[in-house]
Amino acid sequence: MNAAATLAIVGSGATAVYLLQNLVRAHDRLDGAVRRILIFEERATLGIGMPYSPETTDIHHFCNITSEEIPALDETFADWLRAQSPERLTQMGIRDHEISNDGIYPRLALGQYLRTCFDGHAAALTQLGLTIERFPRTRIVDIADNPAGDSLCLSADDGRSFLCDRAVIATGHHWSQDADEPAAGYFASPWPIAKLLPAPDRHHTFPIGLLGASLSAFDVASSLAHRHGTFRETEGRLHYELFPAAAGFRLVMHSSHGWLPHLQFEQDEPRRRIYRHVSREDLLGLRNEQGFLRLKDYFDQVCRPVLASALEADGEAERAHRLREGNLTLRELVEAFSQDHLYRDPFAGMSVELGHAHQSVKAHRPVRWKERLDDLMYTLNFHAELMPAEDHLEFRSLVMPFLMNVIAALPLSSARMLLALHDAGCLELACGRGRVTSHDPEDGYTSLEVDDDGEPISHRYRMFVDCSGQAPVQPENYPFPSLVREGKISPAYADFADPDSITQVVPSSHQKFLHHDGRPPRYLLPGIAVDALAAPLDRQGRPHPRIHDLVYAHTAGLRPYSYGLQACHDSAALVVQGWVERSHDRRTATAPSPHAAAKLAENVDHLAHQPND
């Protein structure tokens, strides 16, 4: 970075907040490399982020993360809540004013916390002599290299342009409403949630279809349920009473596996760490002669002993013994624990698990194997570019569904609400992989076809919401077209460790993701190619010297298990650490070696867990 660099931050949510925090921390080591910061936000208020904004979410939506799990900013989330007046807590949807470190609170409250920290870090940077310029309601629609090659030009949707020396893309979640067909009752995403809500004194008196049984689907269920009935506590159990005027209201969640996510559990160490269970030297030492980090080797050498110890502490002696003896593979472990969590009636299973989870949380009894597995996969996330294509396929088909459904931490309060809705006959779960076949404004219905054990079943809904989540962005859909046109953005690929075995490891449905370019085939991953510091790679594999992209939907192929706010912090800190370490000319930047990238990640690990955090 040059001696008087202008940094542009595109997006002002959680990642931007942590980026500012790390700039404050590293200011004396950056030697004045950042003098001016331009911060762009397409919404009216900076520092909140889409999941926590009143423009998109609802007072009935709760976090799935506790204060203990959030990387601390100026103060912890719980301490910030304790400092608020009872009136403000009530305005944010918090009625119990006894704040706890392990409590679950409304997302709107977390948004206000992030905004306070954003303002605090911006003020601190101003006191350090930097110029901070804020641009609310300004959407950046293009980024291009200036012809001289020494700066960037950012174009806004209102026709303005801005010059900067370096840019960090931190736009987070982006939900376009262009694909919605309100006249057919079809919504391509739930966001902003207001578009799904009935008009005042009106109700949806018909079944509503939801694609997916994810946290987003539960957000929809919560918002609509509170507007069609009342939750009441009776003898320690939550009940739902539908308003008489809302008769006919019902929610149907379509889940490909018929699974509900599992529940919040107590943890010894709520914060994830990159190198908690393995050193960077030992992890890099696992690479084979081809340079690949094989998933089997990582499981055998790192995960196996850690998980065995955790299972012993959890009272799972038999599985711990099988792990230590090498008689339980990764696939067998996943299948065994998946069977433990499969229920003929998912809601009855959730009710049973709710009792166990309540005891785990309230009695502070950690479920150590879940926590350790989560930690280990978080470590792997920051080294996924070292895995060959075979292991990316296995990770996505075997490990990720398991993490999302068994390790996922649905708040206990959300589980109680879902059970109350189900008991009232207002919520059901339908099994089978579904696809929308039409959304016809003329008759006002959306048609869904579900494959249930090979039998196609058709459904028609007056209102249907796709809650399956944001799809990864491929280069052709990248939001800054000049970078694509100039070849500065390229697809993410993984090489095969054994090209001769491709037909055995790549399912026929995935053959379309094989890339043939006169060399052994490569496997197309989701998103774009980036280096370890999130710099986009061009078609020749060279990192962009002035851009870092920290958007999960853009980098999901090479960072497949980015873990919420913790990943926001660690990814932002990696970028700033890279600026501190790399003092050579920006135009000759090269991708950091695995050893250099791991050293930076180790620095981030230490920084994130200093005592003042």
Coordinates of C-alpha atoms in Angstrom, one line a residue:
M1 CA 0.0 0.0 0.0
N2 CA 1.3 3.4 -0.8
A3 CA 2.1 6.2 1.6
A4 CA -1.2 7.9 1.4
A5 CA -3.6 5.2 0.3
T6 CA -7.4 5.6 0.1
L7 CA -9.2 2.5 1.1
A8 CA -12.8 1.8 -0.1
I9 CA -15.0 -0.6 1.9
V10 CA -18.0 -1.7 -0.1
G11 CA -20.6 -2.7 2.5
S12 CA -20.7 -1.7 6.1
G13 CA -22.0 -4.7 8.0
A14 CA -20.2 -7.1 10.4
T15 CA -17.2 -7.7 8.2
A16 CA -16.6 -4.0 7.8
V17 CA -17.0 -3.4 11.5
Y18 CA -14.3 -6.0 12.2
L19 CA -12.1 -4.6 9.4
L20 CA -12.2 -1.2 11.1
Q21 CA -11.4 -2.8 14.5
N22 CA -8.4 -4.4 13.0
L23 CA -7.3 -1.2 11.3
V24 CA -7.4 0.5 14.7
R25 CA -5.3 -2.3 16.3
A26 CA -2.8 -2.4 13.5
H27 CA -2.5 1.4 12.9
D28 CA 1.0 1.8 14.4
R29 CA 2.3 -1.1 12.3
L30 CA 0.7 0.1 9.0
D31 CA 3.0 3.1 9.1
G32 CA 0.4 5.5 7.7
A33 CA -0.5 3.2 4.8
V34 CA -4.2 4.1 5.1
R35 CA -5.0 7.8 5.3
R36 CA -8.5 7.9 4.0
I37 CA -11.4 5.4 4.2
L38 CA -14.5 5.5 2.0
I39 CA -17.4 3.4 3.3
F40 CA -20.3 2.6 1.0
E41 CA -23.7 1.2 2.1
E42 CA -26.7 0.6 -0.1
R43 CA -29.1 1.0 2.9
A44 CA -29.8 4.1 4.9
T45 CA -27.8 3.2 8.0
L46 CA -24.2 2.1 8.1
G47 CA -22.8 -0.4 10.5
I48 CA -25.7 -2.9 10.9
G49 CA -25.7 -5.4 8.0
M50 CA -28.6 -7.1 6.2
P51 CA -29.4 -9.9 8.8
Y52 CA -29.7 -7.3 11.6
S53 CA -31.3 -4.4 9.8
P54 CA -34.8 -3.1 10.5
E55 CA -35.1 -2.6 6.7
T56 CA -34.9 -6.4 6.1
T57 CA -35.6 -8.4 9.3
D58 CA -38.2 -8.4 12.0
I59 CA -38.4 -8.0 15.8
H60 CA -39.4 -11.6 16.0
H61 CA -36.2 -12.9 14.5
F62 CA -33.6 -14.1 17.0
C63 CA -29.8 -14.6 16.8
N64 CA -28.5 -18.2 16.7
I65 CA -25.3 -17.0 18.5
T66 CA -24.7 -16.0 22.1
S67 CA -22.6 -13.1 23.3
E68 CA -19.9 -15.7 24.3
E69 CA -19.5 -16.7 20.7
I70 CA -19.2 -13.2 19.2
P71 CA -15.6 -11.9 18.8
A72 CA -15.6 -8.9 21.1
L73 CA -15.5 -5.4 19.7
D74 CA -15.3 -2.4 22.1
E75 CA -17.2 -4.4 24.6
T76 CA -19.1 -7.7 24.6
F77 CA -22.7 -7.9 23.2
A78 CA -24.0 -8.9 26.7
D79 CA -22.2 -6.0 28.4
W80 CA -23.5 -3.6 25.8
L81 CA -27.1 -4.8 26.4
R82 CA -26.6 -4.4 30.2
A83 CA -25.7 -0.8 29.6
Q84 CA -29.0 -0.1 27.8
S85 CA -32.1 1.4 29.5
P86 CA -35.1 -0.9 30.1
E87 CA -37.1 1.2 27.6
R88 CA -34.5 0.7 24.8
L89 CA -34.3 -3.1 25.6
T90 CA -38.1 -3.3 25.2
Q91 CA -37.9 -1.4 21.9
M92 CA -35.4 -4.0 20.7
G93 CA -37.8 -6.9 21.7
I94 CA -36.0 -7.8 25.0
R95 CA -38.5 -8.2 27.7
D96 CA -36.4 -10.0 30.3
H97 CA -33.9 -7.4 31.3
E98 CA -31.7 -9.8 33.2
I99 CA -29.0 -10.1 30.5
S100 CA -26.8 -13.3 30.4
N101 CA -23.7 -14.1 28.4
D102 CA -25.2 -17.2 27.0
G103 CA -28.6 -15.7 26.2
I104 CA -30.2 -15.5 22.8
Y105 CA -31.5 -12.1 21.8
P106 CA -33.3 -10.5 18.8
R107 CA -31.2 -9.8 15.7
L108 CA -32.3 -6.2 15.8
A109 CA -30.5 -5.8 19.1
L110 CA -27.3 -7.3 17.6
G111 CA -27.6 -4.8 14.7
Q112 CA -27.7 -1.9 17.1
Y113 CA -24.7 -3.3 18.9
L114 CA -22.7 -3.6 15.7
R115 CA -23.7 0.0 14.7
T116 CA -22.5 1.3 18.0
C117 CA -19.1 -0.5 17.5
F118 CA -18.9 0.7 13.9
D119 CA -19.3 4.3 15.1
G120 CA -16.7 3.8 17.9
H121 CA -14.1 2.3 15.6
A122 CA -14.7 5.1 13.0
A123 CA -14.2 7.7 15.7
A124 CA -11.0 6.0 16.9
L125 CA -9.6 6.0 13.4
T126 CA -10.5 9.7 13.1
Q127 CA -8.7 10.4 16.3
L128 CA -5.6 8.6 14.8
G129 CA -5.7 11.1 11.9
L130 CA -7.6 9.2 9.3
T131 CA -10.3 10.7 7.2
I132 CA -13.5 8.7 7.2
E133 CA -16.2 9.4 4.5
R134 CA -19.6 7.6 4.7
F135 CA -21.9 7.1 1.8
P136 CA -25.3 5.7 2.8
R137 CA -27.8 4.7 0.2
T138 CA -25.0 4.3 -2.3
R139 CA -24.8 1.0 -4.2
I140 CA -21.5 0.3 -5.9
V141 CA -22.4 -1.3 -9.2
D142 CA -18.9 -1.7 -10.8
I143 CA -15.2 -1.7 -9.9
A144 CA -12.5 -1.3 -12.6
D145 CA -8.8 -0.8 -12.7
N146 CA -7.7 2.6 -13.9
P147 CA -5.8 2.4 -17.2
A148 CA -2.6 3.3 -15.5
G149 CA -3.0 0.3 -13.3
D150 CA -2.2 2.0 -10.0
S151 CA -5.7 2.7 -8.6
L152 CA -9.4 1.6 -8.8
C153 CA -12.5 3.4 -10.0
L154 CA -15.7 2.5 -8.2
S155 CA -19.0 3.4 -10.0
A156 CA -22.2 4.0 -8.0
D157 CA -25.8 3.4 -9.1
D158 CA -26.4 7.2 -9.0
G159 CA -23.7 7.9 -11.6
R160 CA -21.0 9.1 -9.3
S161 CA -17.5 7.6 -9.4
F162 CA -14.9 7.3 -6.7
L163 CA -11.1 6.7 -7.0
C164 CA -9.3 4.6 -4.4
D165 CA -6.0 2.7 -4.0
R166 CA -7.5 -0.4 -2.5
A167 CA -10.9 -1.9 -2.0
V168 CA -12.4 -4.5 0.3
I169 CA -15.7 -6.0 -0.8
A170 CA -17.8 -6.8 2.2
T171 CA -21.4 -6.6 0.9
G172 CA -22.5 -9.7 2.8
H173 CA -25.9 -11.1 1.9
H174 CA -27.6 -9.7 -1.2
W175 CA -31.1 -10.7 -2.0
S176 CA -32.5 -9.4 -5.3
Q177 CA -36.3 -9.1 -5.6
D178 CA -36.1 -9.2 -9.4
A179 CA -37.0 -12.9 -9.4
D180 CA -40.1 -12.4 -7.2
E181 CA -43.6 -12.8 -8.8
P182 CA -45.9 -11.4 -6.2
A183 CA -48.9 -11.8 -8.4
A184 CA -48.3 -15.6 -8.4
G185 CA -47.4 -15.5 -4.7
Y186 CA -43.9 -16.5 -5.5
F187 CA -40.9 -15.1 -3.6
A188 CA -37.3 -16.1 -4.5
S189 CA -36.2 -15.3 -1.0
P190 CA -37.8 -14.2 2.3
W191 CA -36.0 -10.8 2.4
P192 CA -37.0 -8.2 3.1
I193 CA -39.4 -10.0 5.4
A194 CA -42.0 -7.1 5.1
K195 CA -42.9 -8.2 1.6
L196 CA -44.4 -11.5 3.0
L197 CA -46.5 -9.9 5.7
P198 CA -50.2 -9.4 5.3
A199 CA -51.7 -5.9 5.4
P200 CA -52.9 -4.7 8.8
D201 CA -56.1 -6.4 9.9
R202 CA -55.7 -8.9 7.1
H203 CA -54.5 -12.6 7.2
H204 CA -53.2 -15.3 4.9
T205 CA -56.0 -17.8 5.2
F206 CA -54.4 -20.5 3.1
P207 CA -51.4 -22.9 3.2
I208 CA -48.0 -21.3 2.5
G209 CA -45.2 -23.3 1.1
L210 CA -41.6 -22.9 2.2
L211 CA -38.7 -24.5 0.3
G212 CA -36.2 -25.7 3.0
A213 CA -36.3 -26.2 6.7
S214 CA -33.5 -23.7 7.5
L215 CA -33.1 -20.8 9.9
S216 CA -34.5 -18.6 7.2
A217 CA -37.6 -20.8 7.0
F218 CA -38.0 -20.5 10.7
D219 CA -37.7 -16.7 10.4
V220 CA -40.6 -16.7 8.0
A221 CA -42.6 -19.0 10.3
S222 CA -42.0 -16.7 13.3
S223 CA -42.9 -13.5 11.5
L224 CA -46.1 -14.9 10.0
A225 CA -47.1 -16.9 13.1
H226 CA -47.0 -13.8 15.3
R227 CA -49.4 -12.0 12.9
H228 CA -51.9 -14.9 12.7
G229 CA -52.1 -16.0 16.3
T230 CA -50.7 -15.8 19.8
F231 CA -48.1 -17.8 21.7
R232 CA -49.0 -18.5 25.3
E233 CA -47.1 -20.2 28.1
T234 CA -49.1 -22.8 30.1
E235 CA -47.5 -25.0 32.7
G236 CA -44.1 -24.7 31.3
R237 CA -45.1 -25.5 27.7
L238 CA -45.6 -23.0 24.9
H239 CA -48.9 -23.1 23.0
Y240 CA -50.1 -21.4 19.9
E241 CA -53.6 -20.1 19.4
L242 CA -54.7 -19.2 15.8
F243 CA -56.8 -16.0 15.5
P244 CA -60.3 -17.0 14.4
A245 CA -60.0 -14.6 11.4
A246 CA -56.9 -16.5 10.3
A247 CA -58.5 -19.9 9.9
G248 CA -56.8 -21.8 7.1
F249 CA -53.4 -20.4 7.8
R250 CA -50.8 -23.2 7.7
L251 CA -47.1 -23.4 6.9
V252 CA -45.6 -26.4 4.9
M253 CA -41.8 -26.7 4.9
H254 CA -40.4 -28.8 2.1
S255 CA -37.1 -30.4 3.1
S256 CA -35.2 -32.8 0.8
H257 CA -34.2 -35.1 3.6
G258 CA -37.1 -34.4 5.9
W259 CA -34.7 -33.1 8.6
L260 CA -35.1 -30.4 11.2
P261 CA -31.9 -28.7 12.4
H262 CA -30.7 -29.7 15.8
L263 CA -30.5 -27.6 18.8
Q264 CA -28.3 -25.2 20.8
F265 CA -25.8 -27.0 23.0
E266 CA -23.5 -26.0 25.8
Q267 CA -19.8 -25.5 24.9
D268 CA -16.5 -25.4 26.8
E269 CA -15.0 -22.9 24.4
P270 CA -17.8 -21.0 22.5
R271 CA -15.4 -19.2 20.2
R272 CA -13.9 -21.1 17.2
R273 CA -10.2 -21.0 16.7
I274 CA -8.2 -21.8 13.6
Y275 CA -5.4 -23.6 15.4
R276 CA -6.9 -24.8 18.6
H277 CA -6.3 -28.5 18.0
V278 CA -3.3 -28.5 15.6
S279 CA -0.4 -26.3 15.0
R280 CA 0.1 -24.7 11.6
E281 CA 3.4 -26.6 11.2
D282 CA 1.8 -30.0 11.9
L283 CA -1.2 -29.2 9.7
L284 CA 1.0 -28.2 6.7
G285 CA 3.1 -31.3 7.4
L286 CA 0.2 -33.5 6.5
R287 CA 0.4 -32.5 2.8
N288 CA 1.4 -35.4 0.6
E289 CA 4.1 -35.4 -2.1
Q290 CA 1.6 -33.7 -4.5
G291 CA 1.1 -30.9 -2.1
F292 CA -2.5 -31.9 -1.2
L293 CA -4.0 -32.0 2.2
R294 CA -6.2 -35.1 2.1
L295 CA -9.4 -35.2 4.1
K296 CA -8.7 -38.8 5.2
D297 CA -5.2 -37.8 6.5
Y298 CA -6.7 -34.7 8.3
F299 CA -9.3 -36.9 9.9
D300 CA -6.9 -39.7 10.9
Q301 CA -4.1 -37.5 12.2
V302 CA -5.9 -34.5 13.7
C303 CA -9.6 -35.2 14.1
R304 CA -9.5 -38.8 15.3
P305 CA -7.6 -38.3 18.6
V306 CA -9.5 -35.0 19.4
L307 CA -12.9 -36.5 18.8
A308 CA -12.0 -39.7 20.7
S309 CA -11.1 -37.6 23.8
A310 CA -14.3 -35.6 23.4
L311 CA -16.5 -38.7 23.1
E312 CA -14.9 -40.2 26.3
A313 CA -15.7 -37.0 28.1
D314 CA -19.3 -37.2 26.8
G315 CA -19.6 -40.8 28.1
E316 CA -19.4 -42.4 24.6
A317 CA -16.7 -44.9 25.5
E318 CA -17.5 -47.4 22.8
R319 CA -17.3 -45.0 19.9
A320 CA -14.2 -43.3 21.4
H321 CA -12.5 -46.7 21.5
R322 CA -13.4 -47.5 17.9
L323 CA -12.1 -44.1 16.9
R324 CA -8.8 -44.6 18.7
E325 CA -8.4 -48.0 17.2
G326 CA -9.0 -46.7 13.7
N327 CA -12.2 -48.8 13.3
L328 CA -14.4 -45.8 12.6
T329 CA -13.9 -43.9 9.3
L330 CA -15.2 -40.3 8.8
R331 CA -18.1 -41.6 6.7
E332 CA -19.0 -44.2 9.4
L333 CA -18.8 -41.6 12.1
V334 CA -21.1 -39.2 10.2
E335 CA -23.5 -42.0 9.4
A336 CA -23.6 -43.3 13.0
F337 CA -24.3 -39.9 14.5
S338 CA -26.8 -39.1 11.7
Q339 CA -28.7 -42.2 12.6
D340 CA -28.8 -41.1 16.3
H341 CA -30.5 -37.9 15.2
L342 CA -33.0 -39.4 12.7
Y343 CA -36.5 -39.5 13.9
R344 CA -39.6 -41.1 12.2
D345 CA -41.4 -38.0 13.4
P346 CA -39.0 -35.0 13.2
F347 CA -41.2 -32.9 15.6
A348 CA -41.4 -35.7 18.2
G349 CA -37.6 -36.0 17.9
M350 CA -37.2 -32.2 18.4
S351 CA -39.3 -32.4 21.5
V352 CA -37.1 -35.2 23.0
E353 CA -34.0 -33.3 22.0
L354 CA -35.3 -30.1 23.5
G355 CA -35.3 -31.7 26.9
H356 CA -31.7 -32.9 26.5
A357 CA -30.6 -29.6 25.1
H358 CA -32.3 -27.6 27.9
Q359 CA -30.4 -29.7 30.5
S360 CA -27.1 -29.3 28.6
V361 CA -27.4 -25.5 28.5
K362 CA -29.0 -24.9 31.9
A363 CA -26.8 -27.3 33.7
H364 CA -23.7 -26.2 31.8
R365 CA -23.0 -29.8 30.5
P366 CA -21.1 -29.4 27.2
V367 CA -21.6 -31.7 24.2
R368 CA -17.9 -31.9 23.5
W369 CA -17.9 -34.0 20.4
K370 CA -20.1 -31.5 18.6
E371 CA -18.0 -28.6 19.7
R372 CA -14.7 -30.2 18.8
L373 CA -16.0 -31.3 15.4
D374 CA -17.2 -27.8 14.7
D375 CA -13.7 -26.4 15.7
L376 CA -11.9 -29.0 13.5
M377 CA -14.0 -28.1 10.4
Y378 CA -13.5 -24.4 11.0
T379 CA -9.7 -25.1 10.9
L380 CA -10.1 -27.0 7.7
N381 CA -12.1 -24.1 6.2
F382 CA -9.0 -21.9 6.2
H383 CA -7.0 -24.5 4.4
A384 CA -9.6 -25.9 2.0
E385 CA -7.6 -24.7 -1.1
L386 CA -5.1 -27.4 -0.2
M387 CA -7.7 -30.2 -0.7
P388 CA -8.0 -32.0 -4.1
A389 CA -11.3 -32.2 -6.0
E390 CA -12.1 -35.7 -4.6
D391 CA -12.1 -34.3 -1.1
H392 CA -14.1 -31.2 -1.9
L393 CA -16.7 -33.5 -3.3
E394 CA -16.8 -35.6 -0.2
F395 CA -16.8 -32.6 2.1
R396 CA -19.8 -31.1 0.4
S397 CA -21.8 -34.3 0.0
L398 CA -21.0 -35.9 3.4
V399 CA -19.6 -33.4 5.9
M400 CA -21.5 -30.2 5.1
P401 CA -25.1 -31.6 5.3
F402 CA -24.1 -33.2 8.6
L403 CA -22.7 -29.9 10.0
M404 CA -25.8 -28.0 8.9
N405 CA -28.3 -30.4 10.3
V406 CA -26.6 -32.1 13.4
I407 CA -24.1 -29.5 14.5
A408 CA -26.4 -26.5 13.6
A409 CA -27.5 -24.7 16.7
L410 CA -31.2 -23.7 16.6
P411 CA -32.0 -21.6 19.7
L412 CA -34.2 -23.5 22.2
S413 CA -36.7 -20.7 22.1
S414 CA -37.1 -21.2 18.3
A415 CA -37.6 -24.9 18.8
R416 CA -40.4 -24.3 21.4
M417 CA -42.1 -22.0 18.9
L418 CA -41.9 -24.6 16.1
L419 CA -43.3 -27.3 18.3
A420 CA -46.2 -25.1 19.4
L421 CA -47.0 -24.3 15.8
H422 CA -46.9 -28.0 14.9
D423 CA -49.1 -29.0 17.9
A424 CA -51.6 -26.4 16.8
G425 CA -51.8 -27.9 13.3
C426 CA -50.2 -24.8 11.7
L427 CA -46.8 -26.2 10.7
E428 CA -45.8 -29.4 8.9
L429 CA -42.6 -30.8 7.3
A430 CA -42.8 -32.5 3.9
C431 CA -40.0 -34.8 2.8
G432 CA -38.7 -34.8 -0.7
R433 CA -36.5 -32.8 -3.1
G434 CA -38.7 -30.1 -4.6
R435 CA -38.4 -27.8 -7.5
V436 CA -40.7 -24.9 -8.6
T437 CA -42.1 -25.8 -12.0
S438 CA -44.1 -22.5 -12.6
H439 CA -45.3 -19.4 -10.9
D440 CA -48.2 -18.1 -12.9
P441 CA -49.4 -14.5 -12.3
E442 CA -52.6 -15.2 -14.3
D443 CA -54.0 -17.7 -11.8
G444 CA -52.1 -16.5 -8.8
Y445 CA -50.5 -19.8 -7.9
T446 CA -47.0 -21.3 -7.7
S447 CA -46.6 -25.0 -8.6
L448 CA -44.0 -27.2 -6.9
E449 CA -43.0 -30.7 -7.9
V450 CA -41.5 -32.9 -5.1
D451 CA -39.6 -36.1 -5.7
D452 CA -40.7 -38.4 -2.9
D453 CA -38.8 -41.7 -3.2
G454 CA -39.0 -41.5 -7.0
E455 CA -42.7 -40.6 -7.0
P456 CA -43.4 -37.1 -8.3
I457 CA -46.0 -35.2 -6.2
S458 CA -47.3 -31.8 -7.2
H459 CA -48.3 -29.0 -4.9
R460 CA -49.9 -25.6 -5.6
Y461 CA -49.6 -22.7 -3.3
R462 CA -51.1 -19.2 -3.3
M463 CA -47.9 -18.2 -1.5
F464 CA -44.5 -19.9 -1.8
V465 CA -41.2 -18.7 -0.4
D466 CA -37.8 -20.1 -1.4
C467 CA -35.8 -20.3 1.9
S468 CA -33.0 -22.4 0.5
G469 CA -30.4 -19.6 1.0
Q470 CA -28.2 -17.5 -1.2
A471 CA -26.6 -19.4 -4.1
P472 CA -22.8 -19.0 -4.6
V473 CA -22.0 -16.4 -7.2
Q474 CA -20.1 -17.7 -10.3
P475 CA -17.9 -15.3 -12.3
E476 CA -20.6 -14.7 -15.0
N477 CA -22.9 -13.4 -12.2
Y478 CA -20.2 -11.4 -10.3
P479 CA -21.6 -8.0 -9.4
F480 CA -18.7 -5.9 -10.8
P481 CA -18.8 -6.6 -14.6
S482 CA -15.6 -4.7 -15.5
L483 CA -13.5 -7.0 -13.4
V484 CA -15.1 -10.0 -15.2
R485 CA -14.7 -8.4 -18.7
E486 CA -11.0 -7.6 -18.0
G487 CA -10.3 -11.2 -16.9
K488 CA -9.5 -10.2 -13.3
I489 CA -12.1 -12.7 -12.0
S490 CA -11.9 -16.4 -12.6
P491 CA -13.7 -19.6 -11.5
A492 CA -12.6 -21.5 -8.5
Y493 CA -11.3 -25.0 -9.5
A494 CA -9.7 -27.9 -7.6
D495 CA -7.3 -30.4 -9.2
F496 CA -7.8 -34.1 -8.9
A497 CA -5.3 -36.1 -6.9
D498 CA -5.9 -39.0 -9.2
P499 CA -7.3 -38.0 -12.6
D500 CA -7.7 -41.6 -13.6
S501 CA -10.4 -42.1 -11.0
I502 CA -12.6 -39.2 -12.0
T503 CA -15.4 -41.5 -13.4
Q504 CA -15.5 -43.3 -10.0
V505 CA -15.6 -40.3 -7.7
V506 CA -17.7 -37.8 -9.8
P507 CA -21.4 -38.6 -9.9
S508 CA -23.0 -38.3 -13.3
S509 CA -25.0 -35.3 -12.1
H510 CA -21.7 -33.5 -11.5
Q511 CA -20.0 -34.3 -14.8
K512 CA -21.0 -30.8 -15.9
F513 CA -18.6 -29.4 -13.3
L514 CA -15.6 -31.0 -15.0
H515 CA -13.4 -28.5 -16.8
H516 CA -11.3 -29.7 -19.8
D517 CA -8.7 -27.2 -21.1
G518 CA -6.0 -29.4 -22.6
R519 CA -4.8 -30.6 -19.2
P520 CA -6.1 -33.1 -16.7
P521 CA -9.7 -32.2 -15.9
R522 CA -10.4 -29.9 -12.9
Y523 CA -13.5 -29.7 -10.8
L524 CA -15.5 -26.4 -10.8
L525 CA -16.1 -25.2 -7.3
P526 CA -18.8 -22.7 -6.2
G527 CA -17.8 -19.0 -6.4
I528 CA -14.6 -17.3 -7.7
A529 CA -11.0 -18.1 -7.2
V530 CA -9.2 -16.2 -4.4
D531 CA -5.9 -16.5 -2.6
A532 CA -5.5 -17.0 1.2
L533 CA -6.0 -13.2 1.7
A534 CA -9.2 -13.2 -0.3
A535 CA -7.6 -11.4 -3.3
P536 CA -9.4 -12.5 -6.5
L537 CA -7.3 -14.5 -8.9
D538 CA -7.2 -13.7 -12.6
R539 CA -7.2 -16.2 -15.4
Q540 CA -3.5 -16.7 -15.0
G541 CA -3.8 -17.3 -11.3
R542 CA -2.4 -14.0 -10.2
P543 CA -4.0 -12.2 -7.2
H544 CA -5.4 -8.8 -7.7
P545 CA -3.0 -6.4 -6.0
R546 CA -5.7 -3.9 -4.8
I547 CA -8.9 -5.9 -4.1
H548 CA -9.9 -8.3 -1.4
D549 CA -13.3 -10.0 -1.5
L550 CA -14.7 -11.2 1.8
V551 CA -18.2 -12.1 0.7
Y552 CA -19.1 -15.7 1.5
A553 CA -21.3 -16.2 -1.6
H554 CA -18.3 -15.1 -3.7
T555 CA -15.7 -17.4 -2.1
A556 CA -17.8 -20.4 -0.9
G557 CA -15.8 -22.9 -3.0
L558 CA -12.5 -22.2 -1.2
R559 CA -14.0 -21.2 2.1
P560 CA -16.8 -23.7 2.4
Y561 CA -17.4 -23.5 6.2
S562 CA -17.2 -19.8 7.1
Y563 CA -18.7 -19.6 10.5
G564 CA -20.8 -16.5 10.9
L565 CA -19.4 -13.5 12.8
Q566 CA -16.3 -15.4 13.8
A567 CA -15.4 -15.9 10.2
C568 CA -16.2 -12.2 9.6
H569 CA -13.6 -11.3 12.3
D570 CA -10.9 -13.7 11.2
S571 CA -11.2 -13.0 7.5
A572 CA -11.0 -9.2 8.1
A573 CA -8.1 -9.7 10.4
L574 CA -6.2 -11.8 7.8
V575 CA -6.5 -9.1 5.3
V576 CA -5.1 -6.4 7.7
Q577 CA -2.3 -8.8 8.8
G578 CA -1.4 -9.3 5.2
W579 CA -1.2 -5.5 4.7
V580 CA 1.1 -5.3 7.7
E581 CA 3.3 -8.1 6.5
R582 CA 3.5 -7.3 2.8
S583 CA 5.5 -4.1 2.2
H584 CA 6.5 -4.8 -1.5
D585 CA 5.1 -2.9 -4.4
R586 CA 1.3 -3.5 -4.9
R587 CA 1.7 -4.2 -8.6
T588 CA 4.0 -7.2 -8.0
A589 CA 1.9 -8.9 -5.4
T590 CA 1.8 -12.7 -5.5
A591 CA -0.4 -15.2 -3.7
P592 CA 1.1 -16.0 -0.3
S593 CA 2.6 -19.5 0.0
P594 CA 0.8 -22.0 2.2
H595 CA 3.4 -21.4 4.9
A596 CA 3.1 -17.6 4.7
A597 CA -0.7 -17.8 4.7
A598 CA -0.7 -20.2 7.7
K599 CA 1.6 -17.8 9.6
L600 CA -0.8 -15.0 9.1
A601 CA -3.7 -17.1 10.2
E602 CA -1.7 -18.0 13.4
N603 CA -1.2 -14.3 14.0
V604 CA -4.9 -13.8 13.7
D605 CA -5.6 -16.6 16.1
H606 CA -3.4 -15.0 18.7
L607 CA -4.8 -11.5 18.1
A608 CA -8.4 -12.6 18.4
H609 CA -7.9 -14.3 21.8
Q610 CA -6.0 -11.6 23.7
P611 CA -7.2 -11.2 27.3
N612 CA -8.9 -7.9 26.5
D613 CA -11.3 -9.8 24.2

